[in-house]
Coordinates of C-alpha atoms and ligand atoms in Angstrom, one line a residue:
M38 CA 139.6 111.9 83.5
R39 CA 138.4 108.5 84.7
F40 CA 137.3 108.1 88.4
L41 CA 137.5 104.4 88.9
S42 CA 140.9 102.1 89.2
D43 CA 140.4 98.9 86.6
D44 CA 142.4 97.7 89.4
E45 CA 140.9 94.4 90.5
D46 CA 141.8 95.2 94.6
L47 CA 139.7 98.0 94.5
S48 CA 139.7 99.7 98.4
V49 CA 136.7 101.5 99.3
A50 CA 136.8 103.7 102.7
V51 CA 133.2 103.6 104.4
L52 CA 132.7 107.2 106.1
G53 CA 130.3 106.6 109.1
F54 CA 130.4 102.7 110.2
G55 CA 126.8 102.7 111.9
Y56 CA 124.0 100.9 110.5
V57 CA 123.6 101.4 107.0
G58 CA 127.8 101.7 106.7
S59 CA 128.5 97.9 108.6
C60 CA 126.4 96.7 106.2
I61 CA 127.5 97.8 103.3
A62 CA 131.0 97.4 104.1
A63 CA 130.5 93.9 105.1
T64 CA 128.6 93.0 102.1
L65 CA 131.9 94.4 99.9
A66 CA 134.5 93.2 102.1
D67 CA 132.6 89.5 101.5
R68 CA 132.6 89.9 98.0
G69 CA 136.5 90.8 98.2
L70 CA 137.1 94.2 98.6
D71 CA 139.3 95.9 100.5
V72 CA 137.5 98.3 102.7
T73 CA 138.1 100.7 105.6
G74 CA 135.0 101.4 107.6
I75 CA 136.1 104.9 110.0
D76 CA 133.9 106.5 112.2
A77 CA 133.8 109.4 114.7
D78 CA 132.6 106.9 117.3
P79 CA 135.4 105.8 119.5
R80 CA 133.2 103.8 121.2
L81 CA 132.0 101.8 118.4
V82 CA 135.3 101.2 116.9
E83 CA 136.3 99.9 120.7
E84 CA 133.3 97.5 120.6
L85 CA 134.1 95.9 117.0
E86 CA 137.9 95.5 118.4
N87 CA 136.5 93.3 121.1
G88 CA 134.6 91.4 118.4
Y89 CA 130.8 92.8 119.5
N90 CA 128.5 94.0 117.1
R91 CA 126.0 96.6 118.7
F92 CA 123.4 96.0 115.6
Q93 CA 121.2 93.0 115.4
E94 CA 120.7 92.4 112.2
A95 CA 120.3 89.0 110.3
E96 CA 123.9 87.5 108.7
L97 CA 125.6 91.2 110.0
G98 CA 127.9 89.8 112.8
E99 CA 129.0 86.8 111.0
T100 CA 130.0 88.3 107.9
M101 CA 131.7 91.7 109.6
F102 CA 133.9 89.4 111.7
R103 CA 134.3 87.1 109.2
A104 CA 135.8 90.4 106.6
M105 CA 137.9 91.3 109.4
G106 CA 139.4 87.9 110.2
A107 CA 140.7 87.4 106.6
G108 CA 142.2 91.1 106.3
K109 CA 139.5 92.1 104.0
L110 CA 138.1 94.8 106.7
R111 CA 139.0 97.3 109.3
V112 CA 137.4 99.8 111.1
T113 CA 139.0 103.0 112.4
T114 CA 138.7 106.6 113.3
D115 CA 141.7 107.5 112.0
T116 CA 140.6 109.3 109.0
S117 CA 143.9 108.8 107.2
A118 CA 142.7 106.0 105.3
L119 CA 140.2 108.2 103.0
G120 CA 143.6 109.1 101.1
A121 CA 144.6 105.5 100.0
A122 CA 140.9 104.6 98.9
D123 CA 139.6 104.0 95.3
V124 CA 136.0 105.1 96.3
V125 CA 134.3 106.6 99.6
L126 CA 131.5 106.8 100.5
I127 CA 129.3 108.2 102.9
T128 CA 126.7 106.9 105.4
V129 CA 126.7 109.4 108.3
G130 CA 123.7 110.2 110.0
T131 CA 121.1 112.5 108.4
P132 CA 118.4 113.5 111.0
V133 CA 116.1 116.4 110.6
L134 CA 115.1 119.0 113.0
D135 CA 111.8 119.2 114.0
D136 CA 110.8 121.5 111.5
G137 CA 112.0 119.0 109.1
S138 CA 114.8 120.8 108.0
L139 CA 118.2 118.5 107.8
A140 CA 120.1 118.4 110.4
D141 CA 123.6 118.3 108.6
E142 CA 126.4 118.2 110.9
Q143 CA 127.0 114.9 110.5
L144 CA 127.2 115.2 106.6
R145 CA 129.8 118.8 107.2
G146 CA 131.7 117.4 109.4
A147 CA 132.2 114.1 107.1
C148 CA 132.5 116.1 104.1
T149 CA 135.2 118.4 105.7
E150 CA 137.3 115.7 107.3
L151 CA 137.7 113.9 103.3
A152 CA 138.3 117.6 101.9
T153 CA 141.3 117.1 103.8
H154 CA 142.6 113.7 102.6
L155 CA 140.7 114.0 99.0
R156 CA 143.2 113.4 96.2
K157 CA 142.9 113.1 91.9
G158 CA 141.1 110.8 90.8
Q159 CA 139.1 109.5 93.7
L160 CA 135.5 109.0 93.2
V161 CA 132.9 110.3 95.9
V162 CA 129.5 108.2 96.5
V163 CA 127.0 109.7 98.7
K164 CA 124.5 107.4 100.3
S165 CA 123.0 109.3 103.1
T166 CA 119.5 110.2 102.9
V167 CA 119.6 114.0 102.0
P168 CA 116.4 116.8 100.6
P169 CA 117.3 117.3 96.5
G170 CA 119.7 119.4 95.7
T171 CA 122.5 118.2 99.2
T172 CA 125.1 116.5 97.5
R173 CA 125.9 119.8 95.0
R174 CA 125.0 121.8 97.5
I175 CA 126.5 121.0 100.4
V176 CA 128.8 118.0 99.7
L177 CA 130.1 119.5 96.6
P178 CA 131.6 122.7 97.8
L179 CA 133.1 121.3 100.8
L180 CA 135.2 118.8 99.0
E181 CA 136.2 121.4 96.8
E182 CA 137.7 123.1 100.0
S183 CA 140.2 120.6 99.2
G184 CA 141.4 122.8 96.2
L185 CA 140.0 119.9 93.8
T186 CA 137.2 120.5 90.9
G187 CA 134.2 118.1 91.4
G188 CA 133.9 116.0 88.3
V189 CA 136.8 117.0 86.9
D190 CA 139.4 116.2 89.5
F191 CA 137.5 114.1 91.8
G192 CA 134.3 111.7 90.8
L193 CA 130.9 112.8 92.9
A194 CA 127.8 111.1 92.8
F195 CA 124.3 110.2 94.8
T196 CA 123.2 106.5 95.4
P197 CA 120.7 106.0 97.8
E198 CA 120.6 103.4 100.3
R199 CA 117.0 101.4 99.7
L200 CA 117.9 98.3 102.6
A201 CA 115.4 97.9 105.3
E202 CA 116.6 97.2 108.6
G203 CA 115.8 92.7 109.1
T204 CA 116.6 92.0 105.5
A205 CA 119.1 94.5 104.7
M206 CA 122.0 92.5 104.2
K207 CA 120.0 89.9 101.4
E208 CA 119.0 93.1 99.6
L209 CA 122.6 94.7 99.7
R210 CA 123.3 91.4 97.7
T211 CA 120.1 92.0 95.2
F212 CA 118.4 95.3 95.1
P213 CA 119.1 97.8 92.0
V214 CA 121.9 100.6 92.9
V215 CA 119.7 104.0 91.6
A216 CA 122.7 106.3 90.6
G217 CA 123.0 110.2 89.3
G218 CA 126.1 111.7 89.5
L219 CA 128.1 115.1 88.9
G220 CA 128.6 115.1 85.1
I221 CA 129.1 111.7 82.7
E222 CA 132.3 110.5 84.1
S223 CA 130.8 110.5 87.4
A224 CA 127.9 108.7 86.3
E225 CA 129.5 106.0 84.5
N226 CA 132.1 105.5 87.4
V227 CA 129.7 105.0 89.8
A228 CA 127.3 102.6 87.6
E229 CA 130.2 100.7 87.0
F230 CA 132.0 100.4 90.5
W231 CA 128.2 99.3 91.8
R232 CA 128.1 96.9 89.3
R233 CA 131.5 95.5 89.6
S234 CA 131.4 95.3 93.5
L235 CA 128.1 94.2 94.1
G236 CA 127.3 92.4 90.8
V237 CA 123.7 94.2 90.9
E238 CA 121.5 95.8 88.2
V239 CA 122.1 100.0 88.3
I240 CA 119.3 102.3 87.3
P241 CA 121.1 105.4 86.1
L242 CA 119.4 108.7 86.3
D243 CA 120.0 112.1 84.8
S244 CA 121.0 113.6 87.6
M245 CA 122.1 113.8 91.7
E246 CA 118.8 115.5 92.7
A247 CA 116.8 112.6 90.7
A248 CA 118.7 110.0 92.6
E249 CA 118.4 111.9 96.1
I250 CA 114.4 112.1 95.3
V251 CA 114.1 108.3 94.5
K252 CA 115.0 107.3 97.8
L253 CA 112.7 109.9 99.3
A254 CA 109.9 108.9 96.7
D255 CA 110.4 105.2 98.1
N256 CA 110.0 106.1 102.0
W257 CA 107.2 108.6 101.3
W258 CA 105.3 105.6 99.5
I259 CA 105.8 103.1 102.5
D260 CA 104.5 105.8 104.9
L261 CA 101.4 106.8 103.2
N262 CA 101.1 103.2 102.1
I263 CA 101.0 101.9 105.6
A264 CA 99.2 104.7 106.8
L265 CA 96.2 103.5 104.2
A266 CA 96.7 100.0 106.0
N267 CA 96.2 101.3 108.9
E268 CA 93.0 103.5 108.2
L269 CA 91.8 100.6 106.6
A270 CA 92.8 98.4 109.6
K271 CA 90.4 101.0 111.7
F272 CA 87.4 100.9 108.9
C273 CA 87.4 97.0 108.7
A274 CA 87.3 96.9 112.7
I275 CA 84.0 99.2 112.7
H276 CA 83.0 96.3 110.6
G277 CA 83.9 92.9 112.7
V278 CA 85.6 92.5 109.0
D279 CA 89.7 91.1 109.6
V280 CA 91.8 93.8 107.6
L281 CA 94.3 91.0 106.2
D282 CA 91.7 89.4 104.4
V283 CA 90.5 92.2 102.8
V284 CA 94.1 93.2 102.1
A285 CA 94.6 90.0 100.4
A286 CA 92.0 90.4 98.4
A287 CA 92.3 94.2 97.6
N288 CA 95.9 93.1 96.4
S289 CA 94.6 90.4 93.9
M290 CA 94.3 93.3 91.5
T291 CA 96.0 94.3 88.6
K292 CA 96.7 98.1 88.3
G293 CA 99.4 100.1 86.3
T294 CA 102.5 97.7 85.9
G295 CA 102.1 95.9 88.7
N296 CA 99.6 94.7 91.5
I297 CA 97.8 96.9 93.6
N298 CA 99.5 96.7 97.0
I299 CA 98.4 97.9 100.3
L300 CA 101.0 96.8 102.9
L301 CA 100.2 96.0 106.6
P302 CA 98.7 97.9 109.4
S303 CA 100.3 97.6 112.8
V304 CA 101.4 99.2 116.0
G305 CA 103.0 102.2 114.3
V306 CA 106.1 103.2 112.0
G307 CA 109.6 103.5 113.4
G308 CA 113.3 103.8 112.7
S309 CA 115.1 106.4 111.5
C310 CA 114.0 106.9 108.0
L311 CA 110.3 106.4 107.7
T312 CA 109.6 108.9 110.5
K313 CA 111.7 111.8 109.2
D314 CA 111.9 111.6 105.1
P315 CA 108.5 112.7 104.7
W316 CA 109.0 115.4 106.7
M317 CA 112.5 116.1 104.4
V318 CA 110.2 116.0 101.3
W319 CA 107.9 118.1 103.1
E320 CA 110.3 120.5 104.2
S321 CA 112.1 120.9 101.0
A322 CA 108.7 121.6 99.1
G323 CA 108.0 124.3 101.5
R324 CA 111.0 126.0 100.9
H325 CA 110.2 125.8 97.1
G326 CA 106.1 127.4 97.8
V327 CA 105.1 123.9 97.5
D328 CA 103.0 122.1 99.7
I329 CA 103.2 118.8 99.8
R330 CA 100.0 117.0 101.9
T331 CA 100.3 113.5 101.6
A332 CA 103.7 113.6 103.1
V333 CA 102.2 115.1 106.6
A334 CA 99.0 113.2 106.3
G335 CA 101.3 109.7 106.4
R336 CA 103.1 111.0 109.1
E337 CA 100.2 112.3 110.9
V338 CA 97.7 108.8 110.6
N339 CA 101.1 106.7 111.7
A340 CA 102.1 108.9 114.6
G341 CA 98.8 108.0 115.9
M342 CA 99.3 104.9 115.9
P343 CA 100.8 103.4 119.1
E344 CA 98.0 105.7 121.2
Y345 CA 95.4 103.6 118.9
T346 CA 96.8 100.3 119.9
A347 CA 97.3 100.9 123.3
H348 CA 93.8 101.9 123.5
L349 CA 92.5 98.7 121.8
A350 CA 94.4 96.8 124.9
I351 CA 92.6 99.3 127.2
D352 CA 89.2 99.2 125.8
T353 CA 89.0 95.1 125.4
L354 CA 90.5 95.0 129.7
E355 CA 87.8 97.2 130.6
R356 CA 84.7 95.2 128.2
L357 CA 86.5 91.7 130.0
G358 CA 85.6 93.5 133.2
K359 CA 89.1 94.1 134.3
D360 CA 90.3 97.2 135.8
P361 CA 93.6 98.3 133.4
A362 CA 94.8 100.2 136.4
T363 CA 95.2 97.0 138.4
A364 CA 96.1 95.2 135.2
T365 CA 99.3 93.8 134.5
I366 CA 100.6 93.8 131.3
A367 CA 103.5 92.6 129.1
V368 CA 104.7 93.8 126.2
V369 CA 107.2 91.6 124.2
G370 CA 108.8 93.2 121.8
L371 CA 110.0 96.7 121.7
A372 CA 112.4 97.5 118.6
F373 CA 110.4 99.1 115.8
K374 CA 109.8 96.2 113.8
N375 CA 110.4 92.6 113.8
N376 CA 113.6 90.9 113.8
T377 CA 115.9 94.0 114.8
G378 CA 117.5 95.2 117.9
D379 CA 116.9 98.7 116.7
L380 CA 114.7 101.2 119.1
R381 CA 114.9 104.3 117.2
A382 CA 111.7 106.2 117.0
T383 CA 110.1 102.9 118.1
P384 CA 106.4 103.1 118.6
T385 CA 106.4 100.5 121.2
R386 CA 107.2 103.7 123.2
A387 CA 104.1 105.5 123.2
V388 CA 102.5 102.3 123.5
V389 CA 104.0 101.7 126.8
E390 CA 103.6 105.1 127.9
E391 CA 99.7 104.8 127.4
F392 CA 99.8 101.4 129.0
R393 CA 101.5 103.3 132.4
K394 CA 98.7 106.1 132.3
T395 CA 96.3 103.8 133.4
G396 CA 98.6 102.7 136.4
A397 CA 99.0 99.1 135.0
D398 CA 101.4 97.3 136.3
V399 CA 104.1 96.9 132.8
R400 CA 106.9 94.8 132.4
I401 CA 108.9 94.8 128.9
H402 CA 110.7 92.3 127.2
D403 CA 112.9 92.1 124.3
P404 CA 116.1 89.6 123.9
L405 CA 117.6 91.8 120.7
V406 CA 117.7 95.5 121.7
D407 CA 120.4 96.3 124.8
A408 CA 119.3 96.5 127.8
E409 CA 120.7 99.7 128.7
Q410 CA 118.9 101.6 126.0
A411 CA 116.0 100.0 126.6
A412 CA 116.0 100.7 130.7
E413 CA 116.6 104.6 129.4
L414 CA 113.7 104.6 126.6
F415 CA 110.9 103.0 128.6
D416 CA 112.2 103.7 132.1
L417 CA 111.7 100.3 132.7
P418 CA 114.3 97.6 133.7
L419 CA 114.1 94.7 130.2
T420 CA 112.6 91.3 132.3
E421 CA 115.4 88.9 131.8
N422 CA 113.1 86.1 129.8
I423 CA 109.5 86.0 128.4
E424 CA 108.3 83.7 131.6
D425 CA 109.2 87.0 134.2
A426 CA 107.2 89.3 131.8
V427 CA 104.3 87.2 131.3
R428 CA 103.5 86.4 135.2
D429 CA 100.2 86.6 136.1
A430 CA 99.4 89.4 133.4
D431 CA 96.0 90.2 132.1
C432 CA 97.4 91.4 128.5
I433 CA 100.4 90.4 126.0
A434 CA 101.0 92.9 123.6
V435 CA 103.2 91.1 121.3
L436 CA 104.5 94.4 119.7
A437 CA 107.5 92.9 117.2
L438 CA 107.3 89.0 116.6
H439 CA 111.2 88.4 116.8
R440 CA 112.0 84.9 115.5
D441 CA 112.6 83.7 119.1
F442 CA 109.2 84.7 119.8
E443 CA 107.4 82.5 117.3
D444 CA 107.7 79.7 118.8
I445 CA 106.1 81.1 122.1
D446 CA 104.1 77.9 123.9
F447 CA 101.0 80.0 125.0
A448 CA 99.4 77.1 126.5
T449 CA 102.7 76.8 129.2
L450 CA 102.3 80.8 130.0
P451 CA 101.8 81.7 134.0
V452 CA 99.2 84.5 132.4
N453 CA 96.0 85.0 134.4
D454 CA 92.5 83.9 132.9
S455 CA 91.1 85.8 130.0
C456 CA 94.6 86.9 129.3
L457 CA 94.6 89.5 126.0
V458 CA 96.6 88.7 123.2
L459 CA 97.2 92.1 121.5
D460 CA 98.7 91.4 117.9
G461 CA 100.6 94.7 117.3
R462 CA 102.7 93.2 114.3
A463 CA 102.5 89.5 114.5
Y464 CA 100.1 89.1 112.3
Y465 CA 98.8 85.6 113.8
P466 CA 96.9 83.4 111.1
K467 CA 93.4 82.6 111.8
A468 CA 94.4 78.9 113.3
T469 CA 96.4 80.2 115.8
I470 CA 94.1 82.9 116.6
A471 CA 91.7 80.1 117.3
A472 CA 94.2 78.1 118.8
L473 CA 94.8 81.1 121.2
R474 CA 91.1 81.2 121.9
E475 CA 90.8 77.5 123.0
L476 CA 93.3 78.0 125.4
G477 CA 91.5 80.5 126.8
Y478 CA 93.3 83.4 125.4
V479 CA 91.2 86.5 123.9
Y480 CA 92.7 88.1 121.2
Q481 CA 92.8 91.4 119.3
G482 CA 94.5 93.0 116.3
I483 CA 95.0 95.9 114.3
G484 CA 91.9 95.6 112.1
R485 CA 91.2 92.0 113.3
G486 CA 89.6 90.0 115.9
D487 CA 87.4 91.8 118.4
T488 CA 84.1 89.8 116.5
P489 CA 80.9 90.3 117.5
A490 CA 80.8 86.9 118.6
D491 CA 84.1 87.4 120.8
L492 CA 82.7 90.5 123.0
G493 CA 79.6 91.4 122.9
T494 CA 77.7 93.2 119.6
V495 CA 79.1 95.7 116.7
A496 CA 76.7 97.6 116.0
Ligands
NAD690 N1 118.9 102.4 108.9 C1 118.3 101.9 107.5 O1 117.6 101.5 108.2 C2 118.4 102.9 106.6 C3 118.1 102.6 105.3 C4 118.5 103.1 104.0 C5 118.9 104.7 104.2 N2 119.4 105.4 105.8 C6 120.3 106.2 105.9 O2 121.7 105.9 105.6 C7 121.8 107.2 106.5 C8 122.7 106.3 107.9 O3 122.1 106.1 108.5 P1 122.0 104.8 110.0 O4 120.8 104.4 110.4 O5 123.3 104.1 109.2 O6 122.9 105.8 111.2 P2 123.7 105.9 112.3 O7 123.4 106.7 113.2 O8 123.5 104.5 112.2 O9 125.1 105.9 111.6 C9 125.8 106.8 111.2 C10 127.1 106.6 112.2 O10 127.9 107.8 111.1 C11 129.1 108.1 112.2 N3 129.4 109.8 112.4 C12 128.9 110.9 112.4 N4 129.5 111.6 112.0 C13 130.6 111.6 111.6 C14 131.9 111.6 110.9 N5 132.0 113.2 110.5 N6 132.8 111.0 110.4 C15 132.7 109.6 110.7 N7 132.1 108.8 111.5 C16 130.7 109.5 111.4 C17 128.2 107.8 113.1 O11 128.6 107.8 114.7 C18 127.4 106.8 113.2 O12 127.9 105.9 113.7 C19 120.6 108.4 107.2 O13 121.2 109.3 106.3 C20 119.9 107.2 107.1 O14 118.5 108.3 106.6 C21 119.4 104.0 106.5

């Protein structure tokens, strides 16, 4: 049986209208498909109905509301819309528990709901990140409670979502889609769906498990690679060497099918994916008696970076003769990375905590994050503007360089003398660092700055 209509006007239901679901739904609707977003959170739906988009993602708001205005996209809590769709995408959250195992309530809830509306000929595509075997062992039996048989009456496939926050909308239109299906028909139909709907390259794999592992392999590699960059930064710091010079030069070498590609060090890794997916690998392998040590190593190194970064600042303040206990520290950029408002697992939280342990007066500012969420997470109010954050500051910690911060005029900021600029993710070029020093600032980056000439000798 074919699980994809030849109809030009394909209809899609996106089950789980969070970060990923909203980006996909908006992109598909923008490309002319008829899309219904379904989410269990009535507040989220109400916000959207009132024209508010809680996800700070470039191009998302305008694309989504344009599609809604054109009647191509609607969002609802009503799951009956599931039965009308040609294709159902599952994009619910898949967090992990403390032991690294999948917290599968959202996935189970979505599948149970879908089973009550499932009909013959539909194609169900799981996009949430899951340990290998989950689509076959959890999703399939729950859907088959409908009385229909997977691969016979309805199609089932796994195609991971590989977008990164901040660049999600562009990546959705360009990244190849990896696809594994339950049987040949599902596999062929899901490949055709993504080619038709997004116009992107599809990489077919032999099984759903292979596609599930691809997503985990991507994030395992990214997290471990960043851990390498972070340790390289610590190594460079011993010698007063700028890690960015080392990374750029090291990456000029060809290896395998591409170049060496060491990523950038930073204040730490956050967000909802990289902080959990390596644990998913570790836990699911462990259940089969295989100990995956690189996943753990990457996690441990990266989880230690906020503390390392905070102490770079605290130590530098002390070397400048300033007592951290009476210092004023402005933390600018709280999201887990540049140009997103996402605070999930943000490493900046642990930095702020370390600063506060010293007794310092800590102020926080980020125009992209939700003020209520930030106040709860940091136990501090956001300052209205950057000037209020940095007034009389002894340290400005730039922990996420959003576009709004790119034009900060350091010359006019009302800071204290010898104010430290702590660069957690700004990657200021050398010319900017030199200009900051000209203005009387002290610069400290991760594996950067702090040369022997700046602050005494480095052995
Ligand atoms: N955020 C990212 O950058 C990213 C990137 C790639 C992959 N992923 C993966 O995509 C998946 C979704 O991530 P996200 O960041 O969008 O999560 P999210 O928490 O932002 O969104 C999940 C949404 O699903 C809804 N939901 C939960 N149970 C439901 C149910 N039974 N019926 C309907 N709606 C339900 C929730 O209300 C929520 O709005 C996860 O598996 C994640 O690992 C995320």
